[in-house]
């Protein structure tokens, strides 16, 4: 019960623990790999703007694994990210399907326009308005008994 209250206030505790673990893993990397991993992380967080923290942490853990393995193998940093690090980061980011803030805002905009259109569309005058007291009953046949 207490965990539910805390998570409602500050967010998912497991994601926060995973975030701290990610930061610890990055700090443990050799300097060149740490600098590159932090730069890629910064870019991903600025460009990605995830609205789902779980997807973001999954992505960062995969980035950790990539840089951990590269450091263990002695792979040069440039071989990891290529000649265009932004292209690398955007390709890496594209493989995660979490909703971004812009997706959320697009949905919100579309819903607002739908509501605005529905509110401004006049009722069809050919259809009887069953809410009006003088409108004919659509179920009646017009015959009186």
mmCIF file of C-alpha atoms in Angstrom:
data_model
loop_
_atom_site.group_PDB
_atom_site.id
_atom_site.type_symbol
_atom_site.label_atom_id
_atom_site.label_comp_id
_atom_site.label_asym_id
_atom_site.label_seq_id
_atom_site.Cartn_x
_atom_site.Cartn_y
_atom_site.Cartn_z
ATOM 1 C CA UNK A 1 0.000 0.000 0.000
ATOM 2 C CA UNK A 2 2.757 2.421 0.977
ATOM 3 C CA UNK A 3 4.720 1.577 -2.195
ATOM 4 C CA UNK A 4 1.648 2.383 -4.307
ATOM 5 C CA UNK A 5 1.289 5.770 -2.641
ATOM 6 C CA UNK A 6 4.980 6.560 -3.080
ATOM 7 C CA UNK A 7 4.943 5.468 -6.745
ATOM 8 C CA UNK A 8 1.886 7.600 -7.379
ATOM 9 C CA UNK A 9 3.759 10.602 -6.044
ATOM 10 C CA UNK A 10 7.238 10.097 -7.492
ATOM 11 C CA UNK A 11 6.935 7.440 -10.199
ATOM 12 C CA UNK A 12 7.962 3.828 -10.644
ATOM 13 C CA UNK A 13 10.573 2.824 -8.063
ATOM 14 C CA UNK A 14 11.967 -0.005 -10.194
ATOM 15 C CA UNK A 15 12.667 2.429 -13.046
ATOM 16 C CA UNK A 16 14.424 4.758 -10.599
ATOM 17 C CA UNK A 17 16.581 1.877 -9.315
ATOM 18 C CA UNK A 18 17.392 0.864 -12.904
ATOM 19 C CA UNK A 19 18.297 4.502 -13.701
ATOM 20 C CA UNK A 20 20.736 4.588 -10.765
ATOM 21 C CA UNK A 21 22.212 1.254 -11.883
ATOM 22 C CA UNK A 22 22.650 2.686 -15.393
ATOM 23 C CA UNK A 23 24.490 5.729 -14.041
ATOM 24 C CA UNK A 24 26.734 3.463 -11.947
ATOM 25 C CA UNK A 25 27.577 1.327 -14.991
ATOM 26 C CA UNK A 26 28.448 4.386 -17.078
ATOM 27 C CA UNK A 27 30.700 5.786 -14.326
ATOM 28 C CA UNK A 28 32.575 2.464 -14.216
ATOM 29 C CA UNK A 29 33.503 2.639 -17.924
ATOM 30 C CA UNK A 30 37.008 3.702 -19.000
ATOM 31 C CA UNK A 31 37.188 7.447 -19.644
ATOM 32 C CA UNK A 32 36.821 7.427 -23.439
ATOM 33 C CA UNK A 33 33.855 5.039 -23.334
ATOM 34 C CA UNK A 34 32.260 6.905 -20.427
ATOM 35 C CA UNK A 35 32.552 10.230 -22.246
ATOM 36 C CA UNK A 36 31.050 8.750 -25.409
ATOM 37 C CA UNK A 37 28.268 6.930 -23.526
ATOM 38 C CA UNK A 38 27.351 10.101 -21.622
ATOM 39 C CA UNK A 39 27.290 12.103 -24.860
ATOM 40 C CA UNK A 40 25.066 9.550 -26.599
ATOM 41 C CA UNK A 41 22.811 9.361 -23.525
ATOM 42 C CA UNK A 42 22.470 13.148 -23.456
ATOM 43 C CA UNK A 43 21.548 13.200 -27.136
ATOM 44 C CA UNK A 44 19.050 10.346 -26.761
ATOM 45 C CA UNK A 45 17.332 12.011 -23.828
ATOM 46 C CA UNK A 46 17.116 15.359 -25.613
ATOM 47 C CA UNK A 47 15.922 13.993 -28.945
ATOM 48 C CA UNK A 48 13.919 11.014 -27.677
ATOM 49 C CA UNK A 49 11.859 12.817 -25.028
ATOM 50 C CA UNK A 50 10.174 9.597 -23.918
ATOM 51 C CA UNK A 51 6.936 9.777 -22.037
ATOM 52 C CA UNK A 52 7.377 6.190 -20.844
ATOM 53 C CA UNK A 53 10.238 5.891 -18.372
ATOM 54 C CA UNK A 54 10.296 2.113 -18.660
ATOM 55 C CA UNK A 55 11.162 2.240 -22.380
ATOM 56 C CA UNK A 56 13.777 4.910 -21.752
ATOM 57 C CA UNK A 57 15.503 2.816 -19.092
ATOM 58 C CA UNK A 58 15.395 -0.260 -21.360
ATOM 59 C CA UNK A 59 17.138 1.768 -24.062
ATOM 60 C CA UNK A 60 19.814 3.072 -21.693
ATOM 61 C CA UNK A 61 20.511 -0.413 -20.343
ATOM 62 C CA UNK A 62 21.057 -1.607 -23.916
ATOM 63 C CA UNK A 63 23.387 1.330 -24.470
ATOM 64 C CA UNK A 64 25.284 0.314 -21.307
ATOM 65 C CA UNK A 65 25.627 -3.237 -22.586
ATOM 66 C CA UNK A 66 26.935 -1.971 -25.916
ATOM 67 C CA UNK A 67 29.600 0.248 -24.328
ATOM 68 C CA UNK A 68 30.491 -2.374 -21.688
ATOM 69 C CA UNK A 69 31.108 -4.966 -24.378
ATOM 70 C CA UNK A 70 33.040 -2.519 -26.559
ATOM 71 C CA UNK A 71 35.249 -1.552 -23.614
ATOM 72 C CA UNK A 72 35.847 -5.217 -22.762
ATOM 73 C CA UNK A 73 36.770 -5.979 -26.389
ATOM 74 C CA UNK A 74 38.858 -2.826 -26.794
ATOM 75 C CA UNK A 75 36.716 -1.641 -29.703
ATOM 76 C CA UNK A 76 37.529 1.986 -30.520
ATOM 77 C CA UNK A 77 34.798 4.477 -29.675
ATOM 78 C CA UNK A 78 34.612 5.660 -33.278
ATOM 79 C CA UNK A 79 33.915 2.096 -34.374
ATOM 80 C CA UNK A 80 30.903 2.005 -32.057
ATOM 81 C CA UNK A 81 29.255 5.250 -33.138
ATOM 82 C CA UNK A 82 30.644 5.583 -36.669
ATOM 83 C CA UNK A 83 31.557 8.793 -38.454
ATOM 84 C CA UNK A 84 28.175 10.397 -37.719
ATOM 85 C CA UNK A 85 27.358 9.953 -34.015
ATOM 86 C CA UNK A 86 23.989 11.698 -34.421
ATOM 87 C CA UNK A 87 22.993 9.196 -37.085
ATOM 88 C CA UNK A 88 24.101 6.368 -34.796
ATOM 89 C CA UNK A 89 22.057 7.787 -31.909
ATOM 90 C CA UNK A 90 18.953 8.352 -34.042
ATOM 91 C CA UNK A 91 19.164 4.845 -35.497
ATOM 92 C CA UNK A 92 19.617 3.457 -31.982
ATOM 93 C CA UNK A 93 16.648 5.520 -30.788
ATOM 94 C CA UNK A 94 14.424 4.376 -33.663
ATOM 95 C CA UNK A 95 14.589 0.792 -32.436
ATOM 96 C CA UNK A 96 12.615 1.703 -29.306
ATOM 97 C CA UNK A 97 8.901 2.018 -29.803
ATOM 98 C CA UNK A 98 7.942 3.923 -26.697
ATOM 99 C CA UNK A 99 5.704 6.910 -27.076
ATOM 100 C CA UNK A 100 7.477 10.229 -27.137
ATOM 101 C CA UNK A 101 6.094 13.458 -25.741
ATOM 102 C CA UNK A 102 5.413 14.650 -29.261
ATOM 103 C CA UNK A 103 3.298 11.538 -29.929
ATOM 104 C CA UNK A 104 1.319 12.253 -26.800
ATOM 105 C CA UNK A 105 0.833 15.882 -27.828
ATOM 106 C CA UNK A 106 -0.226 14.834 -31.359
ATOM 107 C CA UNK A 107 -2.877 12.540 -29.862
ATOM 108 C CA UNK A 108 -4.046 15.290 -27.526
ATOM 109 C CA UNK A 109 -4.281 17.785 -30.403
ATOM 110 C CA UNK A 110 -6.262 15.367 -32.581
ATOM 111 C CA UNK A 111 -8.687 14.609 -29.743
ATOM 112 C CA UNK A 112 -9.195 18.320 -29.055
ATOM 113 C CA UNK A 113 -9.943 19.025 -32.697
ATOM 114 C CA UNK A 114 -12.363 16.072 -32.826
ATOM 115 C CA UNK A 115 -14.192 17.409 -29.755
ATOM 116 C CA UNK A 116 -14.275 20.921 -31.196
ATOM 117 C CA UNK A 117 -15.671 19.646 -34.485
ATOM 118 C CA UNK A 118 -18.314 17.536 -32.732
ATOM 119 C CA UNK A 119 -19.405 20.501 -30.640
ATOM 120 C CA UNK A 120 -19.706 22.813 -33.639
ATOM 121 C CA UNK A 121 -21.540 20.428 -35.973
ATOM 122 C CA UNK A 122 -25.244 21.324 -36.060
ATOM 123 C CA UNK A 123 -27.728 18.519 -35.607
ATOM 124 C CA UNK A 124 -29.308 17.152 -38.786
ATOM 125 C CA UNK A 125 -32.696 18.931 -39.175
ATOM 126 C CA UNK A 126 -34.135 15.861 -40.965
ATOM 127 C CA UNK A 127 -33.725 13.769 -37.841
ATOM 128 C CA UNK A 128 -36.264 14.288 -35.114
ATOM 129 C CA UNK A 129 -34.791 15.522 -31.868
ATOM 130 C CA UNK A 130 -36.034 13.109 -29.254
ATOM 131 C CA UNK A 131 -35.004 15.500 -26.492
ATOM 132 C CA UNK A 132 -37.548 18.113 -27.617
ATOM 133 C CA UNK A 133 -41.034 17.706 -26.111
ATOM 134 C CA UNK A 134 -42.798 18.592 -29.389
ATOM 135 C CA UNK A 135 -40.869 16.155 -31.581
ATOM 136 C CA UNK A 136 -42.725 13.094 -32.861
ATOM 137 C CA UNK A 137 -41.958 9.775 -31.259
ATOM 138 C CA UNK A 138 -39.774 7.860 -33.769
ATOM 139 C CA UNK A 139 -41.322 4.560 -32.619
ATOM 140 C CA UNK A 140 -44.935 5.652 -33.123
ATOM 141 C CA UNK A 141 -46.704 4.853 -36.394
ATOM 142 C CA UNK A 142 -48.769 8.015 -36.325
ATOM 143 C CA UNK A 143 -52.000 6.071 -35.712
ATOM 144 C CA UNK A 144 -54.060 6.778 -32.657
ATOM 145 C CA UNK A 145 -55.978 4.065 -30.961
#
